[in-house]
mmCIF file of C-alpha atoms in Angstrom:
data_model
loop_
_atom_site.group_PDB
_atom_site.id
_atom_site.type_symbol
_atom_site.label_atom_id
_atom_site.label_comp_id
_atom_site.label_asym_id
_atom_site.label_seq_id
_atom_site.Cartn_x
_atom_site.Cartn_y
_atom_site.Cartn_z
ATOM 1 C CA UNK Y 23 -71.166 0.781 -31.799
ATOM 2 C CA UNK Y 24 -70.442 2.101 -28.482
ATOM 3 C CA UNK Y 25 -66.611 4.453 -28.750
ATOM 4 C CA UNK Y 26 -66.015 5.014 -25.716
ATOM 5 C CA UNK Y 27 -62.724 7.336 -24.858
ATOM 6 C CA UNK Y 28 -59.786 5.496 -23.436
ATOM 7 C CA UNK Y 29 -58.178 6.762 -20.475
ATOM 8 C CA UNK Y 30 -54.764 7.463 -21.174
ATOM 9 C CA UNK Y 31 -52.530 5.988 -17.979
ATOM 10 C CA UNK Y 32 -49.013 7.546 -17.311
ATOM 11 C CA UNK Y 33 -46.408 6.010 -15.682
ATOM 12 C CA UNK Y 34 -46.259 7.164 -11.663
ATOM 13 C CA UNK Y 35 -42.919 9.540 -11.088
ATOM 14 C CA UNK Y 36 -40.057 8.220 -9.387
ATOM 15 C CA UNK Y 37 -39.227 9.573 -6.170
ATOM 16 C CA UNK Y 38 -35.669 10.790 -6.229
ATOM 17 C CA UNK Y 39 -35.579 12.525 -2.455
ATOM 18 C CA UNK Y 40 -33.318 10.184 -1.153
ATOM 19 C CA UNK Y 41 -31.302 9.786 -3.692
ATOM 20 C CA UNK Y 42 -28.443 12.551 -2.701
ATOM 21 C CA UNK Y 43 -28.555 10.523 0.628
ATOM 22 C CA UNK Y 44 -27.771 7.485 -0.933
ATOM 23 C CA UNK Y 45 -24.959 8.573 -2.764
ATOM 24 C CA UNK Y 46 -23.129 10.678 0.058
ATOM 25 C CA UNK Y 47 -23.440 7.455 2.123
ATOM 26 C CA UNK Y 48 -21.705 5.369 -0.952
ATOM 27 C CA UNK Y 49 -19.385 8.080 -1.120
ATOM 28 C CA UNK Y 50 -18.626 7.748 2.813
ATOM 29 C CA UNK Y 51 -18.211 4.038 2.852
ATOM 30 C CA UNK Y 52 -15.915 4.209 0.162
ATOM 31 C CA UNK Y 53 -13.401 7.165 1.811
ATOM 32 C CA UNK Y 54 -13.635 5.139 4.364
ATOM 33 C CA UNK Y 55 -12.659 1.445 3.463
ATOM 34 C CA UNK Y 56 -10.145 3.163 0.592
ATOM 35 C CA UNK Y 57 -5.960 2.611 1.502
ATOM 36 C CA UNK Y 58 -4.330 5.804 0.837
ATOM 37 C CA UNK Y 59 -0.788 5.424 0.148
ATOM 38 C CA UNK Y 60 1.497 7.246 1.795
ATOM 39 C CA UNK Y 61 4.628 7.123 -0.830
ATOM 40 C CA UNK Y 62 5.142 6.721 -4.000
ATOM 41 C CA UNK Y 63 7.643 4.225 -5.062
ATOM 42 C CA UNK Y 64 10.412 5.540 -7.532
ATOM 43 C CA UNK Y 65 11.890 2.681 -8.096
ATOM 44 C CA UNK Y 66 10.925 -0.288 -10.126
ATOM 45 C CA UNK Y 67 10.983 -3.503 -8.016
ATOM 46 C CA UNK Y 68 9.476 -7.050 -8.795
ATOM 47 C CA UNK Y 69 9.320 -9.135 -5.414
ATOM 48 C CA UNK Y 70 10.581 -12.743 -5.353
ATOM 49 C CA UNK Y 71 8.060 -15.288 -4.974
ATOM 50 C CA UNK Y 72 7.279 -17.492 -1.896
ATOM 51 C CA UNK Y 73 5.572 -20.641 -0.906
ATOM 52 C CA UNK Y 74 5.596 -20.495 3.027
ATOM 53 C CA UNK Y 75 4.488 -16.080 3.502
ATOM 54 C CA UNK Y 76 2.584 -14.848 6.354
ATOM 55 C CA UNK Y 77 0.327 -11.453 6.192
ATOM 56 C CA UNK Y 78 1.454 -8.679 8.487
ATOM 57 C CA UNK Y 79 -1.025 -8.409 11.261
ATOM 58 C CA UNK Y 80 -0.580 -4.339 12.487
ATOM 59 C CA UNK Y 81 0.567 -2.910 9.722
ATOM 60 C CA UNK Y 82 0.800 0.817 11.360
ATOM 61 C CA UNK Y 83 3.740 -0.513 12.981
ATOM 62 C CA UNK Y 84 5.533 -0.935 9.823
ATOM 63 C CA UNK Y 85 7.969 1.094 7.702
ATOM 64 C CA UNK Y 86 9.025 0.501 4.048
ATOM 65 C CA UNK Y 87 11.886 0.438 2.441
ATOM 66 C CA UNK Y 88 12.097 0.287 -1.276
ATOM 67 C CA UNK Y 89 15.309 -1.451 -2.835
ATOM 68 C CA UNK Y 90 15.175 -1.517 -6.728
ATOM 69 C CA UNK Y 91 16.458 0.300 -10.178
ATOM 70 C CA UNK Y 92 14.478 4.066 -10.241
ATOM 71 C CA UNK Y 93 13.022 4.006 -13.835
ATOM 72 C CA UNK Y 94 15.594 4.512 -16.704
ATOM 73 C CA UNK Y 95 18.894 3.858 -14.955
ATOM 74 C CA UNK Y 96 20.656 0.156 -14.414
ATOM 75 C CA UNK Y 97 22.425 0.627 -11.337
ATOM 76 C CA UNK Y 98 19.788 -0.096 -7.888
ATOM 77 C CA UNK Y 99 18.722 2.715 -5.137
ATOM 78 C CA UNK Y 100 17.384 2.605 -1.718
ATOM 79 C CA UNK Y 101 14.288 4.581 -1.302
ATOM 80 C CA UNK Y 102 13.313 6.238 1.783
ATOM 81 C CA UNK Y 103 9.601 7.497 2.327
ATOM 82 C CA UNK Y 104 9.830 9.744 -1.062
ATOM 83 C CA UNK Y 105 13.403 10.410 -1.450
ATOM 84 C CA UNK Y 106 16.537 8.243 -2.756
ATOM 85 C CA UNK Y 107 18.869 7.324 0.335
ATOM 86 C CA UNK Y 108 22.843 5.539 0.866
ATOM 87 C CA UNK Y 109 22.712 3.026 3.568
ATOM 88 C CA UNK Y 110 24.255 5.684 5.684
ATOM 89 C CA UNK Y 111 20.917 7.156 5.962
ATOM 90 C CA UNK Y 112 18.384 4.387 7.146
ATOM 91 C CA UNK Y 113 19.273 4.156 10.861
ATOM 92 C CA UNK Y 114 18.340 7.901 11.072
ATOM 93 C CA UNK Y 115 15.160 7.067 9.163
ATOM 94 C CA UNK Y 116 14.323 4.118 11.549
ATOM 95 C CA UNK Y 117 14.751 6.690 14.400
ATOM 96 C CA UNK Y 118 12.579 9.215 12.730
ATOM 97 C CA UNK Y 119 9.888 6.744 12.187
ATOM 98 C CA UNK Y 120 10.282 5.603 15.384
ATOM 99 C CA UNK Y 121 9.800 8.594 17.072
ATOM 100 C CA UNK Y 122 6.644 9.045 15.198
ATOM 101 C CA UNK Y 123 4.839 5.912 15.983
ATOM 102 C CA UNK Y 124 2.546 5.791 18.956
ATOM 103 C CA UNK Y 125 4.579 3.761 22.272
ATOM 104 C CA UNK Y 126 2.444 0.384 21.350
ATOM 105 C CA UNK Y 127 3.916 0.365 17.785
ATOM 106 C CA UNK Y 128 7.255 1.489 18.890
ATOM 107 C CA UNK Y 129 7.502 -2.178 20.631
ATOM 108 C CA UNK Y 130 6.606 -3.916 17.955
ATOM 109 C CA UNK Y 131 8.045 -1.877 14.665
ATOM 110 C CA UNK Y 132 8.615 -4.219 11.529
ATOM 111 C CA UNK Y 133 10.724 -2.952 8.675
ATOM 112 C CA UNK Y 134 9.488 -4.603 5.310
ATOM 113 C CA UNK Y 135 12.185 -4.577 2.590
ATOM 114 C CA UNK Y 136 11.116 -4.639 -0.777
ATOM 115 C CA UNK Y 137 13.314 -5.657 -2.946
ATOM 116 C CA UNK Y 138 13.892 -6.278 -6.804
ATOM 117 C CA UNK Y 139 15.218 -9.945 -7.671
ATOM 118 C CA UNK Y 140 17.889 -8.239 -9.671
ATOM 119 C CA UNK Y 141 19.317 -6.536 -6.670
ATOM 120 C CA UNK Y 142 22.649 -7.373 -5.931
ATOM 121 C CA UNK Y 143 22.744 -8.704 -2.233
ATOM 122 C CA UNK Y 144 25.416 -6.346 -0.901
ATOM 123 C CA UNK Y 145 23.172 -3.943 -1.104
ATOM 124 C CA UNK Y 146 20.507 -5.838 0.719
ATOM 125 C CA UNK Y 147 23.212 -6.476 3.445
ATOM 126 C CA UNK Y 148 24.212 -2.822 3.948
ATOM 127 C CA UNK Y 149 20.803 -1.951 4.324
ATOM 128 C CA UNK Y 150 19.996 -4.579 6.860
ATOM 129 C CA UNK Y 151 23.824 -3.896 8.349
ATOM 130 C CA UNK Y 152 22.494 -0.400 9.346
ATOM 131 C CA UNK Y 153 19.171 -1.231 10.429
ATOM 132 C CA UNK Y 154 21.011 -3.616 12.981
ATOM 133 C CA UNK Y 155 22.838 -0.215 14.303
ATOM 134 C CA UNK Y 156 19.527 1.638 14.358
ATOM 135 C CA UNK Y 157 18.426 -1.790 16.852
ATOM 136 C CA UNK Y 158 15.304 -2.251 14.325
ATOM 137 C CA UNK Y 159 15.490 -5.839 13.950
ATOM 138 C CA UNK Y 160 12.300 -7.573 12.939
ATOM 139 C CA UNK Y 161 12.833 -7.202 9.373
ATOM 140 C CA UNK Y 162 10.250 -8.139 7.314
ATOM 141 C CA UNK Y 163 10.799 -9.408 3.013
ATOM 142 C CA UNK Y 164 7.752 -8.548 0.871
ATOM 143 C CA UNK Y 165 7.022 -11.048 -1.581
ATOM 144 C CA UNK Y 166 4.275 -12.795 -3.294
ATOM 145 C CA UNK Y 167 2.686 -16.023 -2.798
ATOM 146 C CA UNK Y 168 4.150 -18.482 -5.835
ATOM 147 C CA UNK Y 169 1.049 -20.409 -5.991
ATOM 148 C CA UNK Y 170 -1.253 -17.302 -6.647
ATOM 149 C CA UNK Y 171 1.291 -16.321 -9.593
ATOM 150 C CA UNK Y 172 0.284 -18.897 -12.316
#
């Protein structure tokens, strides 16, 4: 009988050069198509539901203003960028916000309310009351599509 020795065959290594490259480029693309947000909302709010909603189109033309109960407490708030606000104090954060935007999205600001269904709609009108004195008046209601919610 004829033993012959069999060659022993190992596995080819795996070139892992480009591998750093690959994941700095994942890690690009996903800085890059990732929303920050900009504020933080304090206050509880669940939006009313819709059948007939459009999207926003330009949405760096458009500043948010959070109606709802802050977590703990029964009685509602307006929220400003990060801080709790009267109705008083919106036209002189439309102006600020205003003065901030660029002079394409100062023509066409929106103000998005979102509010809480429980919110009582005095409040609602104060808030839109002054934003009519601060002459911001496309007002826009977040809200969420009813079909999509089953």
């Amino acid at each position: 009988m004829n033993m012959s020795r069999r060659k022993r065959r190992t596995v080819p290594s795996l070139n892992t050069a480009s591998l750093p490259d690959l994941i700095f480029t994942v890690l690009f693309f996903f800085m890059i198509v990732t929303h920050m947000r900009k504020v933080t909302p304090k206050v509880e709010y669940q939006v009313p539901a819709g059948t007939e909603l459009q999207r926003l189109t330009k949405k760096s033309s458009v500043s948010y203003i959070y109606i709802g109960r802050p977590v703990g407490s029964k009685e509602c708030r307006i929220q400003l960028n990060d801080k709790f606000a009267d109705a008083n104090q919106v036209a002189g954060y439309v102006s600020d916000e205003r003065s901030r935007m660029s002079e394409a999205d100062r023509q066409a600001m929106t103000v998005s309310l979102k509010v809480d269904r429980q919110t009582p709609m005095g409040m609602v009108s104060d808030v839109k009351q002054a934003l009519r004195r601060a002459n911001a008046l496309t007002i826009n209601y977040s809200a969420v599509n009813k079909l999509e919610k089953k």
